[in-house]
Short mmCIF file of C-alpha atoms in Angstrom, two decimals:
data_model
loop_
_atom_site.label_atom_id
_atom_site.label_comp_id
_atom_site.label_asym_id
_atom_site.label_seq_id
_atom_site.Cartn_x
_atom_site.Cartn_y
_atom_site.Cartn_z
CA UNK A 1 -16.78 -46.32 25.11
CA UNK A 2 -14.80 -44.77 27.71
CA UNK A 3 -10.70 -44.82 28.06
CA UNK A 4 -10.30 -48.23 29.21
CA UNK A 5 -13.67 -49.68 28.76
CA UNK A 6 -15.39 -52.29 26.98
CA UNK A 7 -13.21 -54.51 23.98
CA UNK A 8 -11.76 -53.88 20.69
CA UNK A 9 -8.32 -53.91 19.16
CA UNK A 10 -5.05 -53.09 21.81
CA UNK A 11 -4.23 -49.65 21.11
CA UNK A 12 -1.50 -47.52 23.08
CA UNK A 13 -3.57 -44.02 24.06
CA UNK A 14 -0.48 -42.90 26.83
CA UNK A 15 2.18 -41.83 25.13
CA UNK A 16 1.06 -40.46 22.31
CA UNK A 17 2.89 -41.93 19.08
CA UNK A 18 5.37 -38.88 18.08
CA UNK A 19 5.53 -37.94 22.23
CA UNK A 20 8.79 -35.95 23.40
CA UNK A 21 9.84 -36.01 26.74
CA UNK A 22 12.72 -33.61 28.24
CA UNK A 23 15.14 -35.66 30.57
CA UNK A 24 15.67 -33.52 33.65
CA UNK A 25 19.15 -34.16 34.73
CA UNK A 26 18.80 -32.97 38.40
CA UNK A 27 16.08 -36.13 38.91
CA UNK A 28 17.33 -40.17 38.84
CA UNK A 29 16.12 -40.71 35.31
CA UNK A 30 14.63 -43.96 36.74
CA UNK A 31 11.83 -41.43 37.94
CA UNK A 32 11.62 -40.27 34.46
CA UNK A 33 10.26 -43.47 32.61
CA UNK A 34 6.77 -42.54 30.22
CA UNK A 35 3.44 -42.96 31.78
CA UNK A 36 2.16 -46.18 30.23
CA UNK A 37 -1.69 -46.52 29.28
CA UNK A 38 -3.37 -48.86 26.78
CA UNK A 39 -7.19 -49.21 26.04
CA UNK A 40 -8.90 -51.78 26.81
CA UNK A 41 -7.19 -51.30 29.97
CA UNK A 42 -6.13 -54.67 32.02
CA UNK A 43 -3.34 -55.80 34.32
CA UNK A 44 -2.14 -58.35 31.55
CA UNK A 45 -1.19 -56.02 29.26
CA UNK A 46 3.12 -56.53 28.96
CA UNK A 47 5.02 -52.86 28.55
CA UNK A 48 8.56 -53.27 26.86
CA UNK A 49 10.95 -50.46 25.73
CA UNK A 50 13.25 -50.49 23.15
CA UNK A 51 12.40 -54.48 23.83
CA UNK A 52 13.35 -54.29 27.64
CA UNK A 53 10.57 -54.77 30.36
CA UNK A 54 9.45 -51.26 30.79
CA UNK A 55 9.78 -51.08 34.02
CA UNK A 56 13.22 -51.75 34.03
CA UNK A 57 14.40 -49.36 30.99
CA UNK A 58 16.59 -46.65 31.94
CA UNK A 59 15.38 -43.14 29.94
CA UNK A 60 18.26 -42.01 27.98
CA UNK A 61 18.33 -39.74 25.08
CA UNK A 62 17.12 -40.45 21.56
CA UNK A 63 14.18 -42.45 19.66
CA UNK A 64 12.23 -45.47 21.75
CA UNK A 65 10.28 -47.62 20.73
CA UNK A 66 7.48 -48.53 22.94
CA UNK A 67 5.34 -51.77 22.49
CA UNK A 68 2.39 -53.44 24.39
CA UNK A 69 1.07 -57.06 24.35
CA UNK A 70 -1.69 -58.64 25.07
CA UNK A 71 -1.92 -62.54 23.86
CA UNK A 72 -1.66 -62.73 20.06
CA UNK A 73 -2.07 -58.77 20.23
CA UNK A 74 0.51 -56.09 20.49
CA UNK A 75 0.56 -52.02 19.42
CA UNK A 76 3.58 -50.10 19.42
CA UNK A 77 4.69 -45.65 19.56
CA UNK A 78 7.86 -44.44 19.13
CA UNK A 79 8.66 -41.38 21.43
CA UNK A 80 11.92 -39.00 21.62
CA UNK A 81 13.73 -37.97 24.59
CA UNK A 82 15.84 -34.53 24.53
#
């Protein structure tokens, strides 16, 4: 089973749970978001951050919590940024 492929439970495999990231203050920290991967890969899985669509969450610093959903199915990390 490659990344991506085939079925089985929705798991989060980009970020890592435990991830740290290291906000860059010369860069828009809209650029800065956490790449977003789940396996099986699909279009309908839903991203939020700290409960906020993830594509409109603003990186600031601290502890995140990071969730994907799929139907009845959702897996969550919690990453740090410094």
């Amino acid at each position: 089973d490659e990344a991506g492929d085939g079925d089985g439970p929705l798991a989060i495999v980009v970020p890592l749970d435990g991830a740290r990231f290291a906000l860059e203050p010369y860069r828009p920290a809209t650029t800065q978001r956490p790449p977003l991967q789940a396996r099986p890969a699909g279009a309908d899985v839903a991203w939020t951050i700290d409960g906020e669509p993830a594509d409109r969450w603003v990186p600031r610093p601290g502890r995140h919590e990071i969730t994907a959903r799929r139907g009845a199915e959702s897996a969550t990390v919690t990453i740090t940024y410094d």
